Amino acid sequence: MVFSSLIFLFQFLPTVLLLYYLSPKRLRNVVLLLASVIFYSWGEPLYIFLMIFASVFDYVNGLLIHRFRHRKQVARIVFFVSLAGNLGLLGFFKYAGFVVDNLNQWFSLNLQAVDLPLPIGLSFYTFQTLSYMIDIYRGKMEPQRNIITFGTYVMMFPQLVAGPIVKYGDIARQLVSRNVTLQRFGQGAKLFIRGLAKKMLLANNLGLLWTSVKATPAEDITVLGAWLGIAAFTLQIYFDFSGYSDMARGLAKMLGFHMKINFNYPYISRSVTDFWRRWHISLGSWFREYVYIPLGGNRVGMNKQLLNLFIVWFLTGLWHGASWNFVVWGLYFGLLVTLEKLFLLKWLNRLPRPVAHLYLLLAVAIGWVFFEFERMETAWAFIGSMIGFAANGWANGQALYDLSTYGLVLALSALCATPLPRKWLLRFTFKHRLIGTAAVPVLYLIALVLSTAYLVAQTYNPFLYFRF
Amino acid sequence: MRRMAQSRSLIGLLLFFYIGAMALANVLTPERSFSDTENRVLEQRPDFSLRTLISGQFTSDYERSASDQVALRNIWVGMKTDLDRAMGKKESNGVFLGKDGYLMERFTSPSDAELEERAQAIRAFDGAVPGLRKVIMLVPTAAALFPEKLPAHVPVGDQLADLKRIGGLLPPNIQVTDAYSALYAERDQPLFYKTDHHWTTKGAYYAYRQLSDQLGIVPQEESSFRIDLATDEFYGSLYSKSGFRRLKPDEISIYRPKQEGPVKVAYVEEGRVTESLYEKDRLNEKDKYAVFLGGNHALIRIVTDGPPEKKLLVIKDSYANSLIPFLTKHYGEIDVVDLRYFTDSLLDLTREREYRDMLILYNIKTFFEDPSILNLSEEAS
């Protein structure tokens, strides 16, 4: 199930909220766990067993590692078994086809890969359980003895499908006891509505433009068309992903959990280093804590440090998908971060702010080209169109039409990617207390209603009788 | 701070009651089986079975029925297209919202291969029945005739050029009627419906006049008809397809000769015979354009009090439906074949009925996008 669907919004969510709040506190985890199982199995009626297996596997391993914490050898064996199990799942379902394809190509083999669909959320929940296992192995935490509570942590439906990646330690106490007030529930509702509107009103509309530009043959794209397209995608992926995170955090909050912020206006950064502290924060901090620092982090020699950076960014890219273009995308950012570390950041700090902003936006937008085009040649051809190497000139009717129809959406989206609208709203409510108190809920209600309209209209599918 | 807390709590309550109310409304809205607006059967709640659950069929059907059956469905869709319009969007589902309430479709020029394929089919048929006089008319779309009504910068394919391209590929004995110029000369008139992709009866009339030269007939004056308003509540195909609202409906008029002779219209496959070219019942339905000859049928045989030795074969799409009534005075028998439905041998039919003339009449978009015209060559080979 996805959040932006009619059955989630008008069947699943009201039912779950009602049952959750009507049941006594000690049963709420059970309700949440059952709801999550239904949520997941709705789209994946078979892979749910994979996830249940993974949860039980990690639950047992966690207990074992803790039990043998004084017998390091045993604990280490269990730890590595569990590591191999989790990474094995991820490797088998996500990367097997990719590895086989590459082996075939490098060694002219003819191996057959089992072509299985990727289980939804696999990349997210294995990272959660990995963090759990590593922290217990390091002796940083006690394992969870209650399997329901543990299951609730792994499978909790708000963050199950697309994050944020929640570390067990961040949420351990809330899993046992949490306080909900109407005010907190309302805070969650606000986040959820904001996320839904980002997805339905902005991301999906921007996606239409990008899809049409992406489908245009390279020789027909003009400079203006290419820039409009990549601007649309840059905004689309932000609103799509951060919208989903907002919905997840909002739902969690409505259920009494507090999850850390996952996107913090990444596009207002003035360096790539800063960008990655604001973009998909839970993933970046996961890699820092469980890969970069264990490898030695900054406290090793320059060569080792560069190697560490390479590993982290290689993996960050690969995590986004089993294809080389994601690796290129990751390493591209790794390179920029390294350059910034070495000298670029100092320069950037001395430059006028708008120049630094421009640098960051360009760097990210070009990154998205590699993210979006699986083949290198097409990515380079697109960048060629952006800088005017393509034969089709600056602009044509199609590009002007796109500009005239999507100009407002693009401008509005760009504005919403900055904290300005929030600031203005805050200032307004501060100045006009009474109207402000009423205006904000009205605004959110409008966003909710319009999002519903888009949700319903998505399935508007007139039968075109006049053709036949 | 206190006010902020109040406003937050209020939003929490709003969300909760909103989704609750929608859930309730969905339960209370009775299941509908058909949507007039979308002209399709709506998905019903599926029966549960373990097999369909495991295959994923159950959940996807359930989800489809949940959205098909959602309360106030049409209102939500209208709200969405209204918001789209407010945001500057001028296109929905491949339909442009033009000036003065004109809805127009996108047209993409055919490739050389597509052109050649079609020309080849016609040539093959021509070779198989050489004695028959053949006239072809491809009607441009509203977007080509009224490009100024389109939103700014919409790329329009050059339909005039495409018509010339196909004309150049046909043998000289096949006459190409220039519907483009005929309609262009009258472009201050309402030649096309605004909410439908068809031409109006007036548009069809001008095309008929243009045809007369090649068919060797003397066209009837427009003044020899009584123009009846059949309906002024016609919301056509483009209205449905786009989902745009707040547009004025179209009028459909019927041209009746002041001296009207008897006709017999046989819907051959259906085995139904009527005495009118118009199916008035269809005016109560969604697709009111079907008032002309009851929409599209595999074979319609029209017998009139025109000269009995003059027989005409029309190979056509729905554009012909409103033009054919003008031809009834000139031909004693008109056979109307829609290749999208007609499955018998067209060659056999041609030889058996001994037609004198053959008219291929299509809208340019259907002609290039629908492959049925290619059946002509399958016939001949």
mmCIF file with all atom_site columns, C-alpha atoms in Angstrom, chain B residues 276-344:
data_model
loop_
_atom_site.group_PDB
_atom_site.id
_atom_site.type_symbol
_atom_site.label_atom_id
_atom_site.label_alt_id
_atom_site.label_comp_id
_atom_site.label_asym_id
_atom_site.label_entity_id
_atom_site.label_seq_id
_atom_site.pdbx_PDB_ins_code
_atom_site.Cartn_x
_atom_site.Cartn_y
_atom_site.Cartn_z
_atom_site.occupancy
_atom_site.B_iso_or_equiv
_atom_site.pdbx_formal_charge
_atom_site.auth_seq_id
_atom_site.auth_comp_id
_atom_site.auth_asym_id
_atom_site.auth_atom_id
_atom_site.pdbx_PDB_model_num
ATOM 1  C CA . SER B 1 276 ? -34.451 7.356   -41.398 1.00 0.00 ? 276 SER B CA 1
ATOM 2  C CA . LEU B 1 277 ? -30.812 8.379   -41.614 1.00 0.00 ? 277 LEU B CA 1
ATOM 3  C CA . TYR B 1 278 ? -31.071 9.646   -38.060 1.00 0.00 ? 278 TYR B CA 1
ATOM 4  C CA . GLU B 1 279 ? -31.409 7.721   -34.833 1.00 0.00 ? 279 GLU B CA 1
ATOM 5  C CA . LYS B 1 280 ? -33.169 10.217  -32.608 1.00 0.00 ? 280 LYS B CA 1
ATOM 6  C CA . ASP B 1 281 ? -32.891 7.982   -29.545 1.00 0.00 ? 281 ASP B CA 1
ATOM 7  C CA . ARG B 1 282 ? -29.175 8.543   -29.519 1.00 0.00 ? 282 ARG B CA 1
ATOM 8  C CA . LEU B 1 283 ? -29.769 12.192  -28.599 1.00 0.00 ? 283 LEU B CA 1
ATOM 9  C CA . ASN B 1 284 ? -30.638 11.013  -25.108 1.00 0.00 ? 284 ASN B CA 1
ATOM 10 C CA . GLU B 1 285 ? -27.319 9.267   -24.723 1.00 0.00 ? 285 GLU B CA 1
ATOM 11 C CA . LYS B 1 286 ? -23.852 10.532  -23.985 1.00 0.00 ? 286 LYS B CA 1
ATOM 12 C CA . ASP B 1 287 ? -22.464 10.284  -27.522 1.00 0.00 ? 287 ASP B CA 1
ATOM 13 C CA . LYS B 1 288 ? -25.061 12.345  -29.307 1.00 0.00 ? 288 LYS B CA 1
ATOM 14 C CA . TYR B 1 289 ? -23.073 12.400  -32.544 1.00 0.00 ? 289 TYR B CA 1
ATOM 15 C CA . ALA B 1 290 ? -24.374 8.858   -33.013 1.00 0.00 ? 290 ALA B CA 1
ATOM 16 C CA . VAL B 1 291 ? -27.634 10.460  -34.121 1.00 0.00 ? 291 VAL B CA 1
ATOM 17 C CA . PHE B 1 292 ? -26.084 10.244  -37.599 1.00 0.00 ? 292 PHE B CA 1
ATOM 18 C CA . LEU B 1 293 ? -26.621 6.715   -38.884 1.00 0.00 ? 293 LEU B CA 1
ATOM 19 C CA . GLY B 1 294 ? -26.607 5.338   -35.346 1.00 0.00 ? 294 GLY B CA 1
ATOM 20 C CA . GLY B 1 295 ? -22.842 5.571   -34.949 1.00 0.00 ? 295 GLY B CA 1
ATOM 21 C CA . ASN B 1 296 ? -20.421 3.165   -36.558 1.00 0.00 ? 296 ASN B CA 1
ATOM 22 C CA . HIS B 1 297 ? -21.452 -0.147  -38.090 1.00 0.00 ? 297 HIS B CA 1
ATOM 23 C CA . ALA B 1 298 ? -19.710 -2.758  -40.210 1.00 0.00 ? 298 ALA B CA 1
ATOM 24 C CA . LEU B 1 299 ? -22.025 -2.306  -43.191 1.00 0.00 ? 299 LEU B CA 1
ATOM 25 C CA . ILE B 1 300 ? -24.960 0.011   -43.737 1.00 0.00 ? 300 ILE B CA 1
ATOM 26 C CA . ARG B 1 301 ? -26.921 -0.205  -46.960 1.00 0.00 ? 301 ARG B CA 1
ATOM 27 C CA . ILE B 1 302 ? -28.923 2.891   -47.831 1.00 0.00 ? 302 ILE B CA 1
ATOM 28 C CA . VAL B 1 303 ? -31.483 2.697   -50.621 1.00 0.00 ? 303 VAL B CA 1
ATOM 29 C CA . THR B 1 304 ? -33.040 5.947   -51.800 1.00 0.00 ? 304 THR B CA 1
ATOM 30 C CA . ASP B 1 305 ? -35.237 7.284   -54.582 1.00 0.00 ? 305 ASP B CA 1
ATOM 31 C CA . GLY B 1 306 ? -32.105 8.586   -56.352 1.00 0.00 ? 306 GLY B CA 1
ATOM 32 C CA . PRO B 1 307 ? -31.000 7.205   -59.725 1.00 0.00 ? 307 PRO B CA 1
ATOM 33 C CA . PRO B 1 308 ? -31.016 3.418   -59.160 1.00 0.00 ? 308 PRO B CA 1
ATOM 34 C CA . GLU B 1 309 ? -28.141 2.677   -61.522 1.00 0.00 ? 309 GLU B CA 1
ATOM 35 C CA . LYS B 1 310 ? -25.823 4.894   -59.503 1.00 0.00 ? 310 LYS B CA 1
ATOM 36 C CA . LYS B 1 311 ? -24.270 2.930   -56.662 1.00 0.00 ? 311 LYS B CA 1
ATOM 37 C CA . LEU B 1 312 ? -21.681 4.256   -54.254 1.00 0.00 ? 312 LEU B CA 1
ATOM 38 C CA . LEU B 1 313 ? -19.306 2.472   -51.892 1.00 0.00 ? 313 LEU B CA 1
ATOM 39 C CA . VAL B 1 314 ? -18.063 4.499   -48.945 1.00 0.00 ? 314 VAL B CA 1
ATOM 40 C CA . ILE B 1 315 ? -15.062 3.338   -46.925 1.00 0.00 ? 315 ILE B CA 1
ATOM 41 C CA . LYS B 1 316 ? -14.997 5.552   -43.905 1.00 0.00 ? 316 LYS B CA 1
ATOM 42 C CA . ASP B 1 317 ? -14.671 6.485   -40.277 1.00 0.00 ? 317 ASP B CA 1
ATOM 43 C CA . SER B 1 318 ? -17.232 8.360   -38.193 1.00 0.00 ? 318 SER B CA 1
ATOM 44 C CA . TYR B 1 319 ? -16.614 11.657  -40.017 1.00 0.00 ? 319 TYR B CA 1
ATOM 45 C CA . ALA B 1 320 ? -18.605 10.262  -42.939 1.00 0.00 ? 320 ALA B CA 1
ATOM 46 C CA . ASN B 1 321 ? -21.690 9.657   -40.824 1.00 0.00 ? 321 ASN B CA 1
ATOM 47 C CA . SER B 1 322 ? -22.827 13.266  -41.012 1.00 0.00 ? 322 SER B CA 1
ATOM 48 C CA . LEU B 1 323 ? -21.835 13.730  -44.656 1.00 0.00 ? 323 LEU B CA 1
ATOM 49 C CA . ILE B 1 324 ? -23.532 10.694  -46.172 1.00 0.00 ? 324 ILE B CA 1
ATOM 50 C CA . PRO B 1 325 ? -27.062 12.140  -45.822 1.00 0.00 ? 325 PRO B CA 1
ATOM 51 C CA . PHE B 1 326 ? -26.072 14.802  -48.393 1.00 0.00 ? 326 PHE B CA 1
ATOM 52 C CA . LEU B 1 327 ? -25.225 12.094  -50.925 1.00 0.00 ? 327 LEU B CA 1
ATOM 53 C CA . THR B 1 328 ? -28.509 10.201  -50.775 1.00 0.00 ? 328 THR B CA 1
ATOM 54 C CA . LYS B 1 329 ? -30.119 12.380  -53.426 1.00 0.00 ? 329 LYS B CA 1
ATOM 55 C CA . HIS B 1 330 ? -27.418 11.503  -55.936 1.00 0.00 ? 330 HIS B CA 1
ATOM 56 C CA . TYR B 1 331 ? -27.182 7.759   -55.511 1.00 0.00 ? 331 TYR B CA 1
ATOM 57 C CA . GLY B 1 332 ? -29.851 5.081   -55.585 1.00 0.00 ? 332 GLY B CA 1
ATOM 58 C CA . GLU B 1 333 ? -27.779 2.894   -53.327 1.00 0.00 ? 333 GLU B CA 1
ATOM 59 C CA . ILE B 1 334 ? -24.982 3.692   -50.903 1.00 0.00 ? 334 ILE B CA 1
ATOM 60 C CA . ASP B 1 335 ? -23.069 0.987   -49.084 1.00 0.00 ? 335 ASP B CA 1
ATOM 61 C CA . VAL B 1 336 ? -21.190 2.295   -46.072 1.00 0.00 ? 336 VAL B CA 1
ATOM 62 C CA . VAL B 1 337 ? -18.323 0.139   -44.848 1.00 0.00 ? 337 VAL B CA 1
ATOM 63 C CA . ASP B 1 338 ? -16.367 0.708   -41.676 1.00 0.00 ? 338 ASP B CA 1
ATOM 64 C CA . LEU B 1 339 ? -13.207 -1.356  -41.961 1.00 0.00 ? 339 LEU B CA 1
ATOM 65 C CA . ARG B 1 340 ? -12.787 -1.377  -38.224 1.00 0.00 ? 340 ARG B CA 1
ATOM 66 C CA . TYR B 1 341 ? -15.766 -3.717  -37.983 1.00 0.00 ? 341 TYR B CA 1
ATOM 67 C CA . PHE B 1 342 ? -16.210 -5.151  -41.426 1.00 0.00 ? 342 PHE B CA 1
ATOM 68 C CA . THR B 1 343 ? -14.784 -8.669  -41.547 1.00 0.00 ? 343 THR B CA 1
ATOM 69 C CA . ASP B 1 344 ? -16.122 -10.039 -44.851 1.00 0.00 ? 344 ASP B CA 1
#
